[in-house]
């Protein structure tokens, strides 16, 4: 449970900025990890400020739900902890873009790309993984997969695309780096019905991977809907 307040203002016809304050309390319950004697649980609090800038040129003339041209691009920076207090301390960078182009006879090519990075200290002074710190970051780390999730890669179970299992960080804690791409070829039948063919791909990495290009092996899927 929690509260968020967002204030925004347009700069030009297509560009606007906003600032959001978020105060969130959550309850975590994790199964036993290797070496643990019992399940662990705890409450945590996240208090953050996020700055957004976005540019929107999408054209909705033919449908209220599916633009036929233009693009939407945004960048955000979230700061948590420090002078704001609470439990979590991190900086989160998110870039999102989607593009739409009409090809012929109402067929639309759509592309969605999102990339994110969470910077935080999850280590003890001795250089070991601090389980409590990484637990509290769970809702702000990355888990890809599933059609109805925040980071959709269709054809996979919800939150099933995790970092590779290696190094000090358990992949079940999710990643601190991610990207996903959706490509769709759409045909709007009416306002609330669209036929499409899609190609999805995405990957997550955690702190064990410092150079993502050396470990670039995204999960992929194709289909129709």
mmCIF file of C-alpha atoms in Angstrom:
data_model
loop_
_atom_site.group_PDB
_atom_site.id
_atom_site.type_symbol
_atom_site.label_atom_id
_atom_site.label_comp_id
_atom_site.label_asym_id
_atom_site.label_seq_id
_atom_site.Cartn_x
_atom_site.Cartn_y
_atom_site.Cartn_z
ATOM 1 C CA UNK A 1 0.000 0.000 0.000
ATOM 2 C CA UNK A 2 1.115 3.563 -0.516
ATOM 3 C CA UNK A 3 0.539 6.821 -2.323
ATOM 4 C CA UNK A 4 1.958 8.641 -5.328
ATOM 5 C CA UNK A 5 1.509 12.223 -6.495
ATOM 6 C CA UNK A 6 2.451 13.377 -10.003
ATOM 7 C CA UNK A 7 2.700 16.946 -11.260
ATOM 8 C CA UNK A 8 3.249 17.627 -14.967
ATOM 9 C CA UNK A 9 3.446 20.471 -17.403
ATOM 10 C CA UNK A 10 3.628 20.616 -21.225
ATOM 11 C CA UNK A 11 6.630 22.406 -22.694
ATOM 12 C CA UNK A 12 5.517 22.358 -26.326
ATOM 13 C CA UNK A 13 2.608 20.804 -28.222
ATOM 14 C CA UNK A 14 4.283 17.366 -28.167
ATOM 15 C CA UNK A 15 6.748 17.507 -25.240
ATOM 16 C CA UNK A 16 5.903 17.447 -21.556
ATOM 17 C CA UNK A 17 7.702 16.946 -18.236
ATOM 18 C CA UNK A 18 6.477 15.650 -14.906
ATOM 19 C CA UNK A 19 7.684 14.787 -11.411
ATOM 20 C CA UNK A 20 6.276 11.987 -9.255
ATOM 21 C CA UNK A 21 6.650 11.413 -5.519
ATOM 22 C CA UNK A 22 6.049 7.811 -4.368
ATOM 23 C CA UNK A 23 5.815 6.361 -0.868
ATOM 24 C CA UNK A 24 5.149 2.609 -0.870
ATOM 25 C CA UNK A 25 5.025 -0.070 1.798
ATOM 26 C CA UNK A 26 5.237 -3.730 0.848
ATOM 27 C CA UNK A 27 5.398 -7.145 2.502
ATOM 28 C CA UNK A 28 7.873 -9.728 1.244
ATOM 29 C CA UNK A 29 7.718 -13.448 1.844
ATOM 30 C CA UNK A 30 10.395 -15.619 0.247
ATOM 31 C CA UNK A 31 10.877 -19.402 0.273
ATOM 32 C CA UNK A 32 13.990 -20.919 1.767
ATOM 33 C CA UNK A 33 17.191 -20.276 -0.143
ATOM 34 C CA UNK A 34 20.218 -22.535 0.060
ATOM 35 C CA UNK A 35 21.645 -22.383 3.579
ATOM 36 C CA UNK A 36 18.468 -20.953 5.133
ATOM 37 C CA UNK A 37 16.697 -22.824 7.880
ATOM 38 C CA UNK A 38 13.268 -21.283 7.316
ATOM 39 C CA UNK A 39 11.243 -18.967 5.114
ATOM 40 C CA UNK A 40 11.890 -15.284 5.593
ATOM 41 C CA UNK A 41 9.510 -12.340 5.524
ATOM 42 C CA UNK A 42 9.604 -8.637 6.266
ATOM 43 C CA UNK A 43 8.008 -5.266 5.601
ATOM 44 C CA UNK A 44 9.849 -2.626 3.594
ATOM 45 C CA UNK A 45 9.288 0.984 2.545
ATOM 46 C CA UNK A 46 10.282 2.745 -0.662
ATOM 47 C CA UNK A 47 10.223 6.534 -0.898
ATOM 48 C CA UNK A 48 11.308 8.071 -4.210
ATOM 49 C CA UNK A 49 11.160 11.005 -6.605
ATOM 50 C CA UNK A 50 10.972 10.382 -10.373
ATOM 51 C CA UNK A 51 11.531 12.933 -13.142
ATOM 52 C CA UNK A 52 9.994 12.238 -16.577
ATOM 53 C CA UNK A 53 10.309 13.819 -20.010
ATOM 54 C CA UNK A 54 8.289 12.559 -22.980
ATOM 55 C CA UNK A 55 7.459 13.373 -26.581
ATOM 56 C CA UNK A 56 4.189 12.173 -28.141
ATOM 57 C CA UNK A 57 3.317 12.515 -31.844
ATOM 58 C CA UNK A 58 0.937 9.563 -32.204
ATOM 59 C CA UNK A 59 -2.024 9.868 -34.596
ATOM 60 C CA UNK A 60 -5.301 8.292 -33.391
ATOM 61 C CA UNK A 61 -7.518 9.464 -36.259
ATOM 62 C CA UNK A 62 -8.681 5.969 -37.284
ATOM 63 C CA UNK A 63 -8.941 4.334 -33.849
ATOM 64 C CA UNK A 64 -9.148 5.429 -30.219
ATOM 65 C CA UNK A 65 -6.987 2.448 -29.222
ATOM 66 C CA UNK A 66 -4.459 1.963 -32.032
ATOM 67 C CA UNK A 67 -2.468 4.863 -33.499
ATOM 68 C CA UNK A 68 -1.698 4.732 -37.216
ATOM 69 C CA UNK A 69 1.503 6.801 -37.261
ATOM 70 C CA UNK A 70 3.874 8.812 -35.111
ATOM 71 C CA UNK A 71 5.782 7.845 -31.993
ATOM 72 C CA UNK A 72 5.947 8.088 -28.212
ATOM 73 C CA UNK A 73 9.332 8.449 -26.507
ATOM 74 C CA UNK A 74 10.100 8.903 -22.826
ATOM 75 C CA UNK A 75 13.000 8.903 -20.376
ATOM 76 C CA UNK A 76 12.751 8.805 -16.592
ATOM 77 C CA UNK A 77 15.130 8.947 -13.645
ATOM 78 C CA UNK A 78 14.018 7.701 -10.223
ATOM 79 C CA UNK A 79 15.911 8.452 -7.014
ATOM 80 C CA UNK A 80 15.123 6.519 -3.827
ATOM 81 C CA UNK A 81 16.649 6.716 -0.362
ATOM 82 C CA UNK A 82 19.296 9.229 0.657
ATOM 83 C CA UNK A 83 17.686 12.417 1.972
ATOM 84 C CA UNK A 84 14.237 10.847 1.363
ATOM 85 C CA UNK A 85 14.837 8.166 3.987
ATOM 86 C CA UNK A 86 12.939 4.829 4.033
ATOM 87 C CA UNK A 87 14.558 1.428 3.424
ATOM 88 C CA UNK A 88 15.403 1.223 -0.277
ATOM 89 C CA UNK A 89 18.245 3.168 -1.829
ATOM 90 C CA UNK A 90 18.629 3.065 -5.602
ATOM 91 C CA UNK A 91 18.673 5.049 -8.848
ATOM 92 C CA UNK A 92 16.564 3.765 -11.726
ATOM 93 C CA UNK A 93 16.905 4.812 -15.384
ATOM 94 C CA UNK A 94 14.200 3.897 -17.903
ATOM 95 C CA UNK A 95 13.998 4.571 -21.641
ATOM 96 C CA UNK A 96 10.841 3.722 -23.596
ATOM 97 C CA UNK A 97 9.985 4.257 -27.240
ATOM 98 C CA UNK A 98 7.261 3.075 -29.588
ATOM 99 C CA UNK A 99 6.741 3.830 -33.258
ATOM 100 C CA UNK A 100 3.817 3.383 -35.646
ATOM 101 C CA UNK A 101 3.774 3.457 -39.436
ATOM 102 C CA UNK A 102 0.913 2.810 -41.839
ATOM 103 C CA UNK A 103 1.956 0.585 -44.727
ATOM 104 C CA UNK A 104 -1.072 -0.053 -46.978
ATOM 105 C CA UNK A 105 -4.843 -0.448 -46.606
ATOM 106 C CA UNK A 106 -4.879 0.193 -42.833
ATOM 107 C CA UNK A 107 -2.095 -2.280 -42.032
ATOM 108 C CA UNK A 108 0.085 -0.787 -39.266
ATOM 109 C CA UNK A 109 3.663 -1.648 -38.335
ATOM 110 C CA UNK A 110 4.278 -1.040 -34.601
ATOM 111 C CA UNK A 111 7.516 -1.277 -32.626
ATOM 112 C CA UNK A 112 7.975 -1.041 -28.843
ATOM 113 C CA UNK A 113 11.349 -0.956 -27.118
ATOM 114 C CA UNK A 114 12.147 -0.473 -23.431
ATOM 115 C CA UNK A 115 15.459 -0.582 -21.598
ATOM 116 C CA UNK A 116 16.125 -0.115 -17.896
ATOM 117 C CA UNK A 117 18.940 -0.034 -15.361
ATOM 118 C CA UNK A 118 18.786 -0.064 -11.560
ATOM 119 C CA UNK A 119 21.883 1.119 -9.713
ATOM 120 C CA UNK A 120 22.071 0.148 -6.050
ATOM 121 C CA UNK A 121 24.456 -1.206 -3.438
ATOM 122 C CA UNK A 122 23.472 -4.800 -2.630
ATOM 123 C CA UNK A 123 26.774 -5.787 -1.016
ATOM 124 C CA UNK A 124 28.008 -5.944 2.561
ATOM 125 C CA UNK A 125 31.248 -4.259 3.652
ATOM 126 C CA UNK A 126 32.909 -7.658 3.250
ATOM 127 C CA UNK A 127 31.845 -7.843 -0.417
ATOM 128 C CA UNK A 128 29.158 -10.480 0.080
ATOM 129 C CA UNK A 129 25.563 -10.288 -1.128
ATOM 130 C CA UNK A 130 23.317 -8.512 1.397
ATOM 131 C CA UNK A 131 20.119 -10.583 1.253
ATOM 132 C CA UNK A 132 18.007 -7.986 3.053
ATOM 133 C CA UNK A 133 18.982 -5.193 0.649
ATOM 134 C CA UNK A 134 18.266 -7.174 -2.495
ATOM 135 C CA UNK A 135 14.991 -8.531 -1.063
ATOM 136 C CA UNK A 136 13.671 -5.021 -0.499
ATOM 137 C CA UNK A 137 14.500 -4.127 -4.116
ATOM 138 C CA UNK A 138 12.417 -7.004 -5.486
ATOM 139 C CA UNK A 139 9.515 -4.891 -6.768
ATOM 140 C CA UNK A 140 11.912 -2.490 -8.525
ATOM 141 C CA UNK A 141 14.062 -5.126 -10.242
ATOM 142 C CA UNK A 142 13.313 -6.729 -13.609
ATOM 143 C CA UNK A 143 11.412 -9.944 -14.368
ATOM 144 C CA UNK A 144 10.390 -10.377 -18.014
ATOM 145 C CA UNK A 145 7.856 -12.624 -19.671
ATOM 146 C CA UNK A 146 4.090 -13.011 -19.865
ATOM 147 C CA UNK A 147 1.483 -11.172 -21.913
ATOM 148 C CA UNK A 148 -0.078 -9.292 -18.973
ATOM 149 C CA UNK A 149 3.067 -8.120 -17.177
ATOM 150 C CA UNK A 150 4.846 -4.776 -17.160
ATOM 151 C CA UNK A 151 7.604 -6.198 -19.406
ATOM 152 C CA UNK A 152 5.751 -8.461 -21.876
ATOM 153 C CA UNK A 153 7.545 -11.117 -23.878
ATOM 154 C CA UNK A 154 4.708 -13.308 -25.151
ATOM 155 C CA UNK A 155 4.957 -17.077 -25.213
ATOM 156 C CA UNK A 156 6.624 -17.301 -21.778
ATOM 157 C CA UNK A 157 5.211 -17.667 -18.285
ATOM 158 C CA UNK A 158 4.814 -14.467 -16.281
ATOM 159 C CA UNK A 159 8.116 -13.225 -14.805
ATOM 160 C CA UNK A 160 9.968 -16.316 -16.057
ATOM 161 C CA UNK A 161 12.791 -14.591 -17.994
ATOM 162 C CA UNK A 162 15.525 -14.195 -15.396
ATOM 163 C CA UNK A 163 19.294 -13.599 -15.481
ATOM 164 C CA UNK A 164 21.659 -16.477 -16.072
ATOM 165 C CA UNK A 165 22.553 -18.496 -12.982
ATOM 166 C CA UNK A 166 26.178 -17.658 -12.254
ATOM 167 C CA UNK A 167 28.254 -15.651 -9.809
ATOM 168 C CA UNK A 168 27.114 -14.294 -6.437
ATOM 169 C CA UNK A 169 23.551 -13.146 -7.179
ATOM 170 C CA UNK A 170 20.686 -15.658 -7.240
ATOM 171 C CA UNK A 171 18.795 -15.196 -10.556
ATOM 172 C CA UNK A 172 15.464 -15.485 -8.706
ATOM 173 C CA UNK A 173 16.051 -11.969 -7.384
ATOM 174 C CA UNK A 174 15.595 -10.656 -10.936
ATOM 175 C CA UNK A 175 17.870 -8.376 -12.881
ATOM 176 C CA UNK A 176 19.185 -4.843 -12.514
ATOM 177 C CA UNK A 177 19.431 -4.446 -16.322
ATOM 178 C CA UNK A 178 16.921 -5.349 -19.008
ATOM 179 C CA UNK A 179 15.528 -4.664 -22.421
ATOM 180 C CA UNK A 180 12.603 -5.969 -24.417
ATOM 181 C CA UNK A 181 11.383 -5.425 -27.979
ATOM 182 C CA UNK A 182 7.915 -6.022 -29.451
ATOM 183 C CA UNK A 183 7.311 -5.855 -33.210
ATOM 184 C CA UNK A 184 3.722 -6.092 -34.455
ATOM 185 C CA UNK A 185 1.992 -5.989 -37.805
ATOM 186 C CA UNK A 186 -1.588 -4.930 -37.078
ATOM 187 C CA UNK A 187 -4.898 -4.759 -38.855
ATOM 188 C CA UNK A 188 -7.584 -2.833 -36.910
ATOM 189 C CA UNK A 189 -10.992 -4.492 -37.421
ATOM 190 C CA UNK A 190 -12.823 -2.011 -35.179
ATOM 191 C CA UNK A 191 -12.065 0.106 -32.108
ATOM 192 C CA UNK A 192 -11.720 -2.771 -29.665
ATOM 193 C CA UNK A 193 -10.555 -5.542 -32.016
ATOM 194 C CA UNK A 194 -7.209 -5.779 -33.829
ATOM 195 C CA UNK A 195 -5.628 -8.717 -35.626
ATOM 196 C CA UNK A 196 -1.840 -8.928 -35.434
ATOM 197 C CA UNK A 197 1.312 -10.929 -35.973
ATOM 198 C CA UNK A 198 4.128 -10.352 -33.485
ATOM 199 C CA UNK A 199 7.799 -10.941 -32.800
ATOM 200 C CA UNK A 200 9.046 -10.444 -29.216
ATOM 201 C CA UNK A 201 12.461 -10.634 -27.614
ATOM 202 C CA UNK A 202 13.992 -9.658 -24.288
ATOM 203 C CA UNK A 203 16.650 -10.375 -21.688
ATOM 204 C CA UNK A 204 17.633 -9.488 -18.117
ATOM 205 C CA UNK A 205 21.033 -9.324 -16.461
ATOM 206 C CA UNK A 206 22.036 -8.870 -12.834
ATOM 207 C CA UNK A 207 25.130 -7.511 -11.097
ATOM 208 C CA UNK A 208 27.135 -10.590 -12.056
ATOM 209 C CA UNK A 209 27.183 -9.310 -15.669
ATOM 210 C CA UNK A 210 29.159 -6.117 -16.200
ATOM 211 C CA UNK A 211 29.235 -6.235 -20.019
ATOM 212 C CA UNK A 212 25.822 -7.219 -21.379
ATOM 213 C CA UNK A 213 27.147 -7.636 -24.927
ATOM 214 C CA UNK A 214 29.291 -10.568 -23.777
ATOM 215 C CA UNK A 215 26.139 -12.272 -22.454
ATOM 216 C CA UNK A 216 23.653 -11.276 -25.160
ATOM 217 C CA UNK A 217 21.255 -14.207 -25.663
ATOM 218 C CA UNK A 218 17.663 -12.887 -25.628
ATOM 219 C CA UNK A 219 14.565 -15.063 -25.373
ATOM 220 C CA UNK A 220 12.420 -14.801 -28.517
ATOM 221 C CA UNK A 221 8.892 -15.634 -29.616
ATOM 222 C CA UNK A 222 6.652 -15.248 -32.662
ATOM 223 C CA UNK A 223 2.912 -15.650 -33.029
ATOM 224 C CA UNK A 224 -0.449 -14.233 -34.035
ATOM 225 C CA UNK A 225 -3.310 -12.918 -31.983
#
